[in-house]
Amino acid sequence: MSPWKAARVGDPLSAVDTPALVLDLDAFERNLQRLATAVAGTKVRLRPHAKSHKCPEIARRQVALGAVGICCQKVGEAAVFVEAGIADVLVTNEVVGDAKLRQLAALARRARIGVLADHPQQVQALAAAAKAQDASLDVYVEVDVGANRCGVPPGEPAAQLARQIASSAGLRFAGLQCYHGPAQHMRTPQSRADAIAGACEAVRASVRACEAAGLRVERVTGAGTGSFVNELASGVFDELQAGSYVFMDRDYGDNQLGAGDIAFEHALFVRAMVMSRPTADRAVVDAGLKASSVDSGMPTVWQRPELRYAKASDEHGVIATPSQEALALGDAVLLVPGHCDPTVNLYDELICFRGDTVEAVWPIAARGALL
Ligand code: PLP
Ligand code: MN
């Protein structure tokens, strides 16, 4: 934790100390509303991914706008959100290891908890953990629908694992997890549509195999910010897991949008300040890779296309400038992070502003919850 706060409620945005993670509340609220509106009146439920924001206040707002609950990636994140009063949490991950399984089962005594499996040993271990605490877990079979990450192959292998779950005391076969990660950042609408069409084939084959085994597939869940319009329209998905839509980032901003896509706005920024101005073509800001994640490429400088954030080291960001006049020592800029999720994980607090004024400071309570 920093020895002092970057900002207090009521401060002007121009007084927020740097580097700081700041949220444009107007843009953020429009983003929340846009996705809520897109699913309203359909049979598809929204279960936003909270790994993007790690912030209970945002989860509460998503639920208030109709989300059925949230997704987490980690048991430690789930613990934070259950503690904050979120009643329905899906851990979109396989969970292995006694300590985590104990935590997961304990959470399932306080909230509805879902988890994934893609191997019989996981199912056995989940059942043992549930039994030990007299808890009940919703277990989803993760199907590899083209992402080549986790998951059993579609079709019969999915049905086999589903059968094991359904016959395990303490576990409920809750459905299929069918997330296609690489589709999210395919740049053209057609390439995303094609990838999700392939995923849908895999889903259908898996549902057919489960039904042939006498198992009803109650829910097919998946999708992210880049592809969800396709899953929403597919008729085979029941639930969407988009996360980054609340904030957006440079990588998502680089996706081309099609007629059916929803334009979300950049709402999350790193406020940074010029601390060195060594040459006319180089300004150095106080936000490097410890302030803005660069795994998906460099940030951009908000509304300053003539400035190019060229290089990040730990605590320095080098901005290429067209002239001496372009930036002065002490000038502030807003950076659009390359990747929102790991950037948020670098901060304790989200400084929320409306117009030019800090309106709220929200703890990023699940920040660093890696267990
Ligand atoms: N679901 C799962 C399983 C994920 O791993 C992710 C992100 O990687 C998402 C949903 C949400 O994706 P996004 O934040 O890109 O909307
Ligand atoms: Mn991400």
Short mmCIF file of C-alpha atoms and ligand atoms in Angstrom, two decimals:
data_model
loop_
_atom_site.label_atom_id
_atom_site.label_comp_id
_atom_site.label_asym_id
_atom_site.label_seq_id
_atom_site.Cartn_x
_atom_site.Cartn_y
_atom_site.Cartn_z
CA MET A 1 0.00 0.00 0.00
CA SER A 2 1.15 3.53 -0.73
CA PRO A 3 1.91 5.58 2.40
CA TRP A 4 -0.75 8.09 1.35
CA LYS A 5 -3.90 8.11 -0.76
CA ALA A 6 -3.75 9.19 -4.40
CA ALA A 7 -7.06 11.03 -4.04
CA ARG A 8 -10.04 11.75 -1.84
CA VAL A 9 -13.69 12.13 -2.76
CA GLY A 10 -14.32 15.69 -3.93
CA ASP A 11 -10.81 16.25 -5.24
CA PRO A 12 -10.51 17.56 -8.78
CA LEU A 13 -9.21 14.94 -11.22
CA SER A 14 -6.25 17.23 -11.84
CA ALA A 15 -5.15 16.72 -8.22
CA VAL A 16 -5.11 12.91 -8.31
CA ASP A 17 -1.59 11.76 -7.51
CA THR A 18 0.16 9.61 -10.11
CA PRO A 19 0.30 6.90 -11.19
CA ALA A 20 -3.31 6.10 -10.31
CA LEU A 21 -6.01 3.87 -11.72
CA VAL A 22 -8.99 6.06 -12.57
CA LEU A 23 -12.48 5.18 -13.78
CA ASP A 24 -14.73 7.46 -15.83
CA LEU A 25 -18.07 6.71 -14.16
CA ASP A 26 -20.23 8.00 -17.02
CA ALA A 27 -18.54 5.73 -19.56
CA PHE A 28 -18.46 2.81 -17.10
CA GLU A 29 -22.18 3.13 -16.33
CA ARG A 30 -23.01 3.23 -20.04
CA ASN A 31 -20.95 0.07 -20.56
CA LEU A 32 -22.80 -1.72 -17.75
CA GLN A 33 -26.13 -0.65 -19.15
CA ARG A 34 -25.31 -1.60 -22.74
CA LEU A 35 -24.64 -5.25 -21.95
CA ALA A 36 -27.57 -5.45 -19.52
CA THR A 37 -29.83 -4.08 -22.27
CA ALA A 38 -28.44 -6.52 -24.85
CA VAL A 39 -29.47 -9.55 -22.78
CA ALA A 40 -32.71 -8.11 -21.37
CA GLY A 41 -35.73 -9.81 -22.89
CA THR A 42 -33.68 -12.78 -24.13
CA LYS A 43 -33.43 -16.20 -22.47
CA VAL A 44 -29.71 -15.66 -22.00
CA ARG A 45 -28.41 -14.77 -18.56
CA LEU A 46 -25.50 -12.54 -17.75
CA ARG A 47 -22.82 -13.72 -15.33
CA PRO A 48 -20.01 -11.17 -15.79
CA HIS A 49 -16.44 -12.16 -15.14
CA ALA A 50 -15.17 -10.43 -12.01
CA LYS A 51 -11.52 -11.25 -12.68
CA SER A 52 -11.50 -8.07 -14.76
CA HIS A 53 -12.48 -5.73 -11.93
CA LYS A 54 -11.91 -7.67 -8.68
CA CYS A 55 -14.14 -5.05 -7.09
CA PRO A 56 -17.22 -5.91 -4.97
CA GLU A 57 -18.85 -2.54 -5.66
CA ILE A 58 -18.81 -3.29 -9.40
CA ALA A 59 -20.15 -6.82 -8.85
CA ARG A 60 -23.03 -5.41 -6.80
CA ARG A 61 -23.85 -2.97 -9.61
CA GLN A 62 -23.80 -5.77 -12.18
CA VAL A 63 -26.18 -7.85 -10.07
CA ALA A 64 -28.42 -4.81 -9.53
CA LEU A 65 -28.67 -4.52 -13.33
CA GLY A 66 -29.81 -8.13 -13.70
CA ALA A 67 -26.68 -10.31 -13.61
CA VAL A 68 -27.44 -13.71 -12.03
CA GLY A 69 -24.13 -13.68 -10.19
CA ILE A 70 -20.50 -13.45 -11.20
CA CYS A 71 -17.61 -15.55 -12.44
CA CYS A 72 -14.25 -15.69 -10.72
CA GLN A 73 -11.09 -17.36 -11.88
CA LYS A 74 -9.67 -18.12 -8.45
CA VAL A 75 -11.04 -19.58 -5.22
CA GLY A 76 -9.44 -16.65 -3.38
CA GLU A 77 -11.40 -14.20 -5.54
CA ALA A 78 -14.59 -16.14 -4.91
CA ALA A 79 -13.97 -15.85 -1.16
CA VAL A 80 -13.76 -12.06 -1.42
CA PHE A 81 -17.00 -11.80 -3.40
CA VAL A 82 -18.94 -14.22 -1.18
CA GLU A 83 -17.78 -12.20 1.83
CA ALA A 84 -19.09 -9.09 0.04
CA GLY A 85 -22.53 -10.67 -0.29
CA ILE A 86 -22.54 -12.03 -3.85
CA ALA A 87 -24.78 -15.10 -3.59
CA ASP A 88 -23.94 -16.99 -6.79
CA VAL A 89 -20.32 -17.42 -7.93
CA LEU A 90 -18.94 -19.64 -10.69
CA VAL A 91 -15.22 -20.35 -10.51
CA THR A 92 -14.48 -20.78 -14.22
CA ASN A 93 -11.52 -22.99 -13.54
CA GLU A 94 -10.42 -26.42 -12.50
CA VAL A 95 -9.50 -26.47 -8.82
CA VAL A 96 -6.82 -28.85 -7.62
CA GLY A 97 -5.21 -29.28 -4.20
CA ASP A 98 -6.63 -30.01 -0.74
CA ALA A 99 -6.35 -26.49 0.68
CA LYS A 100 -8.26 -24.90 -2.19
CA LEU A 101 -10.85 -27.65 -2.27
CA ARG A 102 -11.49 -27.15 1.45
CA GLN A 103 -11.96 -23.41 0.88
CA LEU A 104 -14.25 -24.03 -2.07
CA ALA A 105 -16.48 -26.43 -0.13
CA ALA A 106 -16.60 -24.02 2.81
CA LEU A 107 -17.77 -21.24 0.46
CA ALA A 108 -20.45 -23.55 -0.91
CA ARG A 109 -22.02 -23.61 2.55
CA ARG A 110 -22.48 -19.83 2.33
CA ALA A 111 -23.34 -19.24 -1.34
CA ARG A 112 -24.13 -21.09 -4.54
CA ILE A 113 -20.74 -22.10 -5.90
CA GLY A 114 -19.94 -23.55 -9.30
CA VAL A 115 -16.65 -24.99 -10.50
CA LEU A 116 -15.28 -26.73 -13.62
CA ALA A 117 -13.87 -30.19 -14.22
CA ASP A 118 -12.11 -31.75 -17.18
CA HIS A 119 -10.76 -34.94 -15.52
CA PRO A 120 -12.29 -37.75 -13.43
CA GLN A 121 -9.76 -37.21 -10.62
CA GLN A 122 -10.98 -33.65 -10.15
CA VAL A 123 -14.55 -34.89 -9.86
CA GLN A 124 -13.53 -37.43 -7.20
CA ALA A 125 -11.67 -34.77 -5.24
CA LEU A 126 -14.55 -32.28 -5.51
CA ALA A 127 -16.98 -34.94 -4.25
CA ALA A 128 -14.71 -35.78 -1.31
CA ALA A 129 -14.34 -32.09 -0.41
CA ALA A 130 -18.10 -31.51 -0.62
CA LYS A 131 -18.82 -34.59 1.50
CA ALA A 132 -16.31 -33.61 4.17
CA GLN A 133 -18.19 -30.36 4.80
CA ASP A 134 -21.68 -31.55 3.90
CA ALA A 135 -21.71 -28.99 1.09
CA SER A 136 -23.12 -29.08 -2.41
CA LEU A 137 -21.18 -27.91 -5.48
CA ASP A 138 -22.42 -27.14 -8.99
CA VAL A 139 -19.93 -28.78 -11.34
CA TYR A 140 -19.69 -27.91 -15.03
CA VAL A 141 -17.83 -29.99 -17.56
CA GLU A 142 -15.35 -27.79 -19.35
CA VAL A 143 -15.35 -28.58 -23.07
CA ASP A 144 -12.53 -27.53 -25.37
CA VAL A 145 -14.53 -25.69 -28.02
CA GLY A 146 -11.46 -24.57 -29.97
CA ALA A 147 -9.38 -22.62 -27.47
CA ASN A 148 -6.83 -25.40 -26.91
CA ARG A 149 -6.53 -24.56 -23.23
CA CYS A 150 -8.41 -26.68 -20.68
CA GLY A 151 -11.39 -28.90 -21.37
CA VAL A 152 -12.34 -32.37 -22.54
CA PRO A 153 -12.96 -32.93 -26.25
CA PRO A 154 -16.54 -32.29 -27.34
CA GLY A 155 -19.12 -35.07 -27.60
CA GLU A 156 -18.83 -38.39 -25.79
CA PRO A 157 -15.90 -37.42 -23.49
CA ALA A 158 -18.01 -34.55 -22.15
CA ALA A 159 -20.94 -36.90 -21.54
CA GLN A 160 -18.71 -39.40 -19.72
CA LEU A 161 -17.51 -36.81 -17.26
CA ALA A 162 -21.02 -35.42 -16.86
CA ARG A 163 -22.22 -38.91 -15.93
CA GLN A 164 -19.58 -39.19 -13.23
CA ILE A 165 -20.54 -35.79 -11.81
CA ALA A 166 -24.25 -36.60 -11.87
CA SER A 167 -23.66 -39.81 -9.93
CA SER A 168 -21.42 -38.21 -7.26
CA ALA A 169 -23.01 -37.36 -3.93
CA GLY A 170 -22.53 -33.71 -3.04
CA LEU A 171 -22.09 -32.67 -6.69
CA ARG A 172 -24.70 -31.46 -9.14
CA PHE A 173 -24.09 -31.65 -12.89
CA ALA A 174 -24.82 -28.01 -13.71
CA GLY A 175 -23.95 -27.84 -17.40
CA LEU A 176 -21.13 -27.15 -19.84
CA GLN A 177 -18.42 -24.48 -19.74
CA CYS A 178 -17.67 -23.58 -23.35
CA TYR A 179 -15.40 -20.52 -23.46
CA HIS A 180 -13.41 -19.71 -26.59
CA GLY A 181 -10.60 -17.39 -25.42
CA PRO A 182 -8.71 -16.82 -28.69
CA ALA A 183 -11.93 -15.71 -30.42
CA GLN A 184 -12.13 -12.64 -28.17
CA HIS A 185 -9.34 -10.71 -29.84
CA MET A 186 -9.69 -11.90 -33.41
CA ARG A 187 -9.78 -8.57 -35.15
CA THR A 188 -12.59 -8.97 -37.68
CA PRO A 189 -16.25 -9.69 -36.91
CA GLN A 190 -16.23 -12.49 -39.48
CA SER A 191 -13.29 -14.30 -37.87
CA ARG A 192 -14.99 -14.09 -34.46
CA ALA A 193 -18.27 -15.30 -35.93
CA ASP A 194 -16.51 -18.23 -37.61
CA ALA A 195 -14.71 -19.22 -34.40
CA ILE A 196 -17.93 -19.15 -32.38
CA ALA A 197 -19.79 -21.07 -35.11
CA GLY A 198 -17.17 -23.78 -34.62
CA ALA A 199 -17.61 -23.58 -30.85
CA CYS A 200 -21.36 -23.97 -31.26
CA GLU A 201 -20.86 -27.18 -33.24
CA ALA A 202 -18.77 -28.51 -30.37
CA VAL A 203 -21.49 -27.47 -27.90
CA ARG A 204 -24.23 -29.18 -29.90
CA ALA A 205 -22.24 -32.42 -30.16
CA SER A 206 -21.65 -32.34 -26.40
CA VAL A 207 -25.29 -31.63 -25.55
CA ARG A 208 -26.41 -34.46 -27.85
CA ALA A 209 -24.00 -36.88 -26.18
CA CYS A 210 -25.16 -35.86 -22.71
CA GLU A 211 -28.81 -36.24 -23.68
CA ALA A 212 -28.12 -39.63 -25.22
CA ALA A 213 -26.69 -40.59 -21.82
CA GLY A 214 -29.93 -39.46 -20.17
CA LEU A 215 -28.49 -36.23 -18.75
CA ARG A 216 -30.19 -32.90 -19.20
CA VAL A 217 -27.78 -30.02 -19.86
CA GLU A 218 -29.27 -27.27 -17.78
CA ARG A 219 -26.81 -24.58 -18.82
CA VAL A 220 -24.22 -23.81 -21.47
CA THR A 221 -22.05 -20.95 -20.28
CA GLY A 222 -19.16 -19.04 -21.87
CA ALA A 223 -18.35 -16.00 -24.05
CA GLY A 224 -16.35 -12.83 -23.48
CA THR A 225 -16.42 -9.19 -24.48
CA GLY A 226 -15.13 -9.81 -28.00
CA SER A 227 -17.42 -12.61 -29.10
CA PHE A 228 -20.58 -12.51 -26.96
CA VAL A 229 -22.90 -11.16 -29.66
CA ASN A 230 -22.32 -14.45 -31.46
CA GLU A 231 -23.00 -16.67 -28.43
CA LEU A 232 -26.03 -14.51 -27.60
CA ALA A 233 -27.50 -15.06 -31.07
CA SER A 234 -26.50 -18.72 -31.30
CA GLY A 235 -29.45 -20.33 -29.54
CA VAL A 236 -27.08 -22.78 -27.82
CA PHE A 237 -25.60 -20.59 -25.07
CA ASP A 238 -27.63 -19.78 -21.94
CA GLU A 239 -25.17 -17.57 -20.11
CA LEU A 240 -22.52 -14.95 -20.96
CA GLN A 241 -19.29 -14.38 -19.02
CA ALA A 242 -18.01 -11.10 -20.49
CA GLY A 243 -15.73 -9.23 -18.12
CA SER A 244 -13.65 -6.55 -19.80
CA TYR A 245 -16.69 -4.73 -21.23
CA VAL A 246 -16.96 -2.69 -18.04
CA PHE A 247 -13.56 -1.03 -18.66
CA MET A 248 -12.31 -1.86 -22.16
CA ASP A 249 -8.61 -1.63 -22.98
CA ARG A 250 -6.38 -0.89 -25.96
CA ASP A 251 -6.36 -4.52 -27.10
CA TYR A 252 -10.16 -4.63 -27.23
CA GLY A 253 -10.18 -1.19 -28.82
CA ASP A 254 -8.16 -2.71 -31.68
CA ASN A 255 -11.00 -5.14 -32.55
CA GLN A 256 -13.00 -4.08 -35.60
CA LEU A 257 -16.70 -3.96 -34.86
CA GLY A 258 -19.40 -5.34 -37.14
CA ALA A 259 -22.99 -4.22 -37.57
CA GLY A 260 -24.16 -6.53 -34.77
CA ASP A 261 -21.44 -5.61 -32.27
CA ILE A 262 -21.92 -3.31 -29.30
CA ALA A 263 -19.43 -0.47 -28.93
CA PHE A 264 -18.16 -0.22 -25.37
CA GLU A 265 -16.20 2.84 -24.26
CA HIS A 266 -12.80 3.17 -22.68
CA ALA A 267 -13.66 3.87 -19.05
CA LEU A 268 -10.44 2.79 -17.30
CA PHE A 269 -7.25 4.80 -17.44
CA VAL A 270 -3.92 5.11 -15.73
CA ARG A 271 -3.31 8.72 -14.86
CA ALA A 272 0.39 9.44 -15.30
CA MET A 273 2.64 12.50 -15.15
CA VAL A 274 5.65 13.70 -17.13
CA MET A 275 8.58 13.54 -14.72
CA SER A 276 11.43 13.95 -17.19
CA ARG A 277 11.69 15.69 -20.56
CA PRO A 278 15.20 14.90 -21.77
CA THR A 279 14.77 15.68 -25.49
CA ALA A 280 12.17 17.27 -27.78
CA ASP A 281 11.14 13.86 -29.04
CA ARG A 282 11.01 12.07 -25.69
CA ALA A 283 8.94 12.57 -22.55
CA VAL A 284 9.10 10.16 -19.63
CA VAL A 285 6.03 9.49 -17.48
CA ASP A 286 5.87 7.89 -14.05
CA ALA A 287 3.83 4.89 -15.23
CA GLY A 288 5.78 1.89 -16.50
CA LEU A 289 4.94 -1.77 -16.51
CA LYS A 290 4.23 -1.78 -12.76
CA ALA A 291 1.46 0.74 -13.43
CA SER A 292 0.00 -0.56 -16.70
CA SER A 293 0.32 -4.14 -17.87
CA VAL A 294 2.08 -4.52 -21.22
CA ASP A 295 1.48 -8.22 -21.91
CA SER A 296 -0.96 -7.25 -24.68
CA GLY A 297 1.13 -4.38 -25.97
CA MET A 298 1.72 -0.76 -25.00
CA PRO A 299 -0.91 1.63 -23.69
CA THR A 300 -2.11 4.48 -25.84
CA VAL A 301 -2.38 8.10 -24.72
CA TRP A 302 -6.05 9.04 -24.43
CA GLN A 303 -7.17 11.67 -26.92
CA ARG A 304 -3.58 12.52 -27.84
CA PRO A 305 -2.96 10.59 -31.09
CA GLU A 306 0.21 12.61 -31.74
CA LEU A 307 1.81 11.01 -28.67
CA ARG A 308 3.04 7.42 -28.77
CA TYR A 309 3.79 5.44 -25.64
CA ALA A 310 6.86 3.70 -27.03
CA LYS A 311 8.48 1.75 -24.20
CA ALA A 312 7.79 0.63 -20.65
CA SER A 313 10.33 -0.27 -17.99
CA ASP A 314 9.46 -0.96 -14.36
CA GLU A 315 8.67 2.59 -13.31
CA HIS A 316 9.19 4.61 -16.49
CA GLY A 317 7.11 5.06 -19.60
CA VAL A 318 8.78 6.64 -22.60
CA ILE A 319 6.46 8.69 -24.79
CA ALA A 320 7.59 9.71 -28.27
CA THR A 321 6.60 13.35 -28.86
CA PRO A 322 6.46 15.34 -32.11
CA SER A 323 7.82 18.56 -30.55
CA GLN A 324 9.03 20.18 -27.33
CA GLU A 325 5.65 21.92 -26.98
CA ALA A 326 3.69 18.66 -27.09
CA LEU A 327 4.27 17.86 -23.40
CA ALA A 328 5.83 19.72 -20.50
CA LEU A 329 7.25 18.57 -17.20
CA GLY A 330 4.37 18.05 -14.79
CA ASP A 331 1.77 17.54 -17.52
CA ALA A 332 -0.63 14.70 -16.88
CA VAL A 333 -1.91 12.19 -19.41
CA LEU A 334 -4.47 9.42 -19.26
CA LEU A 335 -3.17 6.10 -20.54
CA VAL A 336 -5.47 3.45 -22.00
CA PRO A 337 -3.94 0.21 -20.68
CA GLY A 338 -3.08 -2.52 -23.18
CA HIS A 339 -4.88 -5.13 -21.05
CA CYS A 340 -7.34 -4.16 -18.33
CA ASP A 341 -7.38 -7.30 -16.14
CA PRO A 342 -3.71 -7.48 -15.10
CA THR A 343 -3.56 -3.67 -14.88
CA VAL A 344 -6.37 -3.58 -12.31
CA ASN A 345 -4.52 -6.23 -10.32
CA LEU A 346 -1.68 -3.72 -9.80
CA TYR A 347 -3.79 -1.30 -7.73
CA ASP A 348 -5.46 -1.25 -4.31
CA GLU A 349 -8.11 1.28 -5.29
CA LEU A 350 -10.11 2.48 -8.22
CA ILE A 351 -10.47 6.25 -8.22
CA CYS A 352 -13.84 7.00 -9.78
CA PHE A 353 -14.46 10.38 -11.38
CA ARG A 354 -17.38 12.08 -13.04
CA GLY A 355 -16.55 15.05 -15.21
CA ASP A 356 -13.60 16.64 -13.44
CA THR A 357 -14.33 15.48 -9.90
CA VAL A 358 -13.49 12.38 -7.88
CA GLU A 359 -16.84 10.92 -6.85
CA ALA A 360 -15.83 7.67 -5.15
CA VAL A 361 -12.88 5.49 -4.27
CA TRP A 362 -13.60 1.74 -4.55
CA PRO A 363 -11.35 -0.90 -3.00
CA ILE A 364 -10.11 -3.53 -5.46
CA ALA A 365 -10.67 -6.06 -2.72
CA ALA A 366 -9.73 -9.20 -4.67
CA ARG A 367 -6.56 -7.65 -6.02
CA GLY A 368 -3.72 -10.14 -5.65
CA ALA A 369 -6.05 -13.04 -4.78
CA LEU A 370 -4.03 -15.65 -6.63
CA LEU A 371 -4.82 -18.72 -4.53
N1 PLP B 1 -14.67 -16.52 -19.21
C1 PLP B 1 -13.45 -17.08 -19.05
C2 PLP B 1 -13.35 -18.50 -18.66
C3 PLP B 1 -12.30 -16.31 -19.23
O1 PLP B 1 -11.09 -16.88 -19.06
C4 PLP B 1 -12.43 -14.94 -19.58
C5 PLP B 1 -11.24 -14.11 -19.83
O2 PLP B 1 -10.18 -14.52 -20.13
C6 PLP B 1 -13.72 -14.40 -19.71
C7 PLP B 1 -14.81 -15.22 -19.53
C8 PLP B 1 -13.98 -12.94 -19.96
O3 PLP B 1 -13.36 -12.40 -21.02
P1 PLP B 1 -13.27 -10.82 -21.26
O4 PLP B 1 -12.70 -10.18 -20.05
O5 PLP B 1 -12.35 -10.76 -22.39
O6 PLP B 1 -14.65 -10.34 -21.54
MN MN B 2 -8.16 -10.28 -20.23
#
